[in-house]
Amino acid sequence: MNDEFTTFKRRNKPLPNSPTFYTPSITIDLEDEDKKNHSYSMNRNVHSHPSIDSNDCDFEASYTNPSSSQNSKRLASAPPLRDAYKYHKKPLGLFEYFKIKAKENKSDFLIALALTIFAMFTRLYKISYRDTVTWDEAHFGKFGAYYINRTFYHDVHPPLAKMLVALAEVIAGHNGTFNFDSDNALCVISKFILLDQPLLFFTALSILCFAQFTCYRRNPFSNEWWIWLTFSGLSLGCVLSSKWIGLFCVATVGLATIDHLWEMYGKPAMPVDIYLNHWAARILCLICVPILVYLFAFYIHFLVLINDGAGAHHMSSNFQAGMIGHNLNAQPINVANNSTGRLRSYYPRAGLLHSHNRVYPLNDQHNQVTSYQSKEMNNLWRILLGRLGENSKPDEYGYFREGDILKFVHLNSSRTLRVISQPAPVTSEDMMVSCYNNIKMEDLGDSDMWELRFYKQQGKLKDKILHPMLTKFSLRNLKYDCILRTHTKKLPIWGYYQNEVTCVKAINVPKKLGDDMLWNVEEHRNTKLQNDNMRKYVKSNFLINFAQINLAMAQTNNGLVADKDKYNPIESSPDTWPFLYSPMRMVGWGDKEIKYYEIGNPILWWASSLLCFLFPIQYIISFIYEKRRKALDQFSKPNGKHKYESVNFRETTATDYMTSYGELNSKKYWLGAKLLWSGWFFHYFPFFLMGRVTYLHHYLPALYFALLFLAFQIDYFSRYITNKKNVRMQIFIFCAVIAGLVFLFFFPFTVGYDKPAKNLATRTWRKSWNVYQDLLEL
């Protein structure tokens, strides 16, 4: 090889009269032992012709010897190394970019327009056919009405998608008075008021924005690069704010981002400060921005829902007191002797101190004491003064002060809260708490006496008087010197799976009490005292409310467990989804009812699932093939000379995923294939780890990625088989026709079928399908 330089050239198809953009020379120091004294330089002239292909560009790579006078001048005049990471042509404005792309790719534009029109038709056709509430519309339609009425509610999902449902209802003229009493699959699910449509929309938007961002990977920190990266973060925030399944979309983009950062880490030419800037930009846009969007969705949620509602009991006392129409607003500001009220634990997943007429299995003299979320008569207690504390003085109203000794009598049973010298039924290291018959007072001793210990006075009032919601306190049993405590541990079936309440021994009490040992009087009534407006004294913190509602959502979500001893035709397990083992009846199946059947396009489901499951094998085979090819290339080159690749990426049309000859290990192919396959993987396999009940529609986000992956693979393999465009087009048309015919074959289930189901018995392609008969139900 010549000491001056050696030049490698790709195909050169110069375009006449085409202006060029100058690309600075890129100089990269070699780390190989045999190239210590050489540097690597690349020059590329990029034509701005609209139909330009990167393979038609001039490309030249050369080794230069710095000792050569000619090359010394070239290196001296070269721009700084960091200029190698600037884009190679003048950036276009965002809308100018779309305008040019639309002109260049008219076929893509027409295809997208046709698909949009077809999608609108399939979703709007017979959309008013069934005029009754269908399936989960009983929940999500009602939630939309709650926003219109500004009534607080509780649900397991974040609020953004439901706020969009409410917006649609407002546009449609709904006044909030209707109560909503209670592929083909992608199409039928979009006909109803559900959260899956916004979820799929924001999922698609996230992938679109991230794909556009990857087009500027080699043009970092340009305006377009920042715009698409920010849009990616905003979209991820929206998908996460619609349903928690959006976390899987975040994981998909996150894995692709880490893969790209790892790739950049392996480039010796990458300056450290620029590499750290890449990390900072992605942390800002792909982590901070989604979190801010998620927080903002809940901020709007709290801002709109200001009226008291059925779900308010999941929130803190302070939050409830700030709601219009809530009974916590009007109550006496001081708690006094003979007040009747409710005690709430500060532990988020516990609830109110509760008792009922069921007894413990090993002690039938004592009623159970638990903590329970819902407000009812069984969590009302009469609070009595046992005796004054050492520093307390009697007053006219009998206000409770720190150090006073109190007794709690259950209002319904008239039994007293006490501790008995037995281990708690679940937490055996603690003592059992029960309600005992007050007639046998001689048996109680001081086991029913509780010392009031203040932990913190919240709000403006800093005196030593017990205030509802404002005073955070603990209760110490006088006889056994233990602290009243609530657990997240549940009692068995004999305790109705309610939270256990125990008394923790003093030797086991930490120096700083946890929330499970702290209580407040949430509300009380006393005929001797006048009501006050608690909104003057109580303030809630947004971040605390945000944390609490998310914990409540998680708790409710974990409680949605399937009954394994009972067959439910609409439930299904994740292993049945990819190959469409059990489609779902969305409504009743009477002969005269309008029937909707959530069944996908079987050909698309089966083909996409097969390719997704086979992709790891394809990846392993290709990895081995590439390793062997590199080894053979190494042996076939004289003196072990190395090849180098361009750092530049070319822009492509929507259908140009691979190189012109469909190279087996095209970098661009693997970039797209890994993104789509990981999207399917992250949206599917986590359901195997969930304990909650699952349905077929949970697979739809994974199906979205699987269908994109199917189209991606068809395009790739058609290019690998042939480079004739007309042959590839025939393959595409054949696949589209087959998919379209199968869609039409199952179309009656998508738009609603009002005739006997036995007329469609021929559409039962698998024995497990309950199109006509449900074999598992017989």
PDB file of N, CA and C in Angstrom, residues 573-582:
ATOM      1  N   SER A 573     -55.345 -16.179  29.288  1.00  0.00           N
ATOM      2  CA  SER A 573     -53.963 -16.113  29.763  1.00  0.00           C
ATOM      3  C   SER A 573     -53.045 -15.694  28.615  1.00  0.00           C
ATOM      4  N   PRO A 574     -51.897 -15.092  28.919  1.00  0.00           N
ATOM      5  CA  PRO A 574     -51.011 -14.571  27.858  1.00  0.00           C
ATOM      6  C   PRO A 574     -50.547 -15.618  26.855  1.00  0.00           C
ATOM      7  N   ASP A 575     -50.412 -16.880  27.270  1.00  0.00           N
ATOM      8  CA  ASP A 575     -49.930 -17.892  26.329  1.00  0.00           C
ATOM      9  C   ASP A 575     -50.922 -18.175  25.215  1.00  0.00           C
ATOM     10  N   THR A 576     -52.188 -17.764  25.377  1.00  0.00           N
ATOM     11  CA  THR A 576     -53.202 -18.007  24.343  1.00  0.00           C
ATOM     12  C   THR A 576     -53.303 -16.875  23.327  1.00  0.00           C
ATOM     13  N   TRP A 577     -52.622 -15.753  23.567  1.00  0.00           N
ATOM     14  CA  TRP A 577     -52.825 -14.574  22.723  1.00  0.00           C
ATOM     15  C   TRP A 577     -52.156 -14.635  21.350  1.00  0.00           C
ATOM     16  N   PRO A 578     -50.866 -14.950  21.240  1.00  0.00           N
ATOM     17  CA  PRO A 578     -50.197 -14.780  19.941  1.00  0.00           C
ATOM     18  C   PRO A 578     -50.831 -15.572  18.801  1.00  0.00           C
ATOM     19  N   PHE A 579     -51.348 -16.779  19.098  1.00  0.00           N
ATOM     20  CA  PHE A 579     -51.915 -17.600  18.037  1.00  0.00           C
ATOM     21  C   PHE A 579     -53.434 -17.684  18.132  1.00  0.00           C
ATOM     22  N   LEU A 580     -54.010 -16.673  18.813  1.00  0.00           N
ATOM     23  CA  LEU A 580     -55.455 -16.448  18.819  1.00  0.00           C
ATOM     24  C   LEU A 580     -56.221 -17.711  19.225  1.00  0.00           C
ATOM     25  N   TYR A 581     -55.878 -18.219  20.403  1.00  0.00           N
ATOM     26  CA  TYR A 581     -56.508 -19.449  20.869  1.00  0.00           C
ATOM     27  C   TYR A 581     -57.934 -19.208  21.335  1.00  0.00           C
ATOM     28  N   SER A 582     -58.171 -18.068  21.993  1.00  0.00           N
ATOM     29  CA  SER A 582     -59.506 -17.836  22.568  1.00  0.00           C
ATOM     30  C   SER A 582     -59.937 -16.392  22.371  1.00  0.00           C
TER      31      SER A 582
END
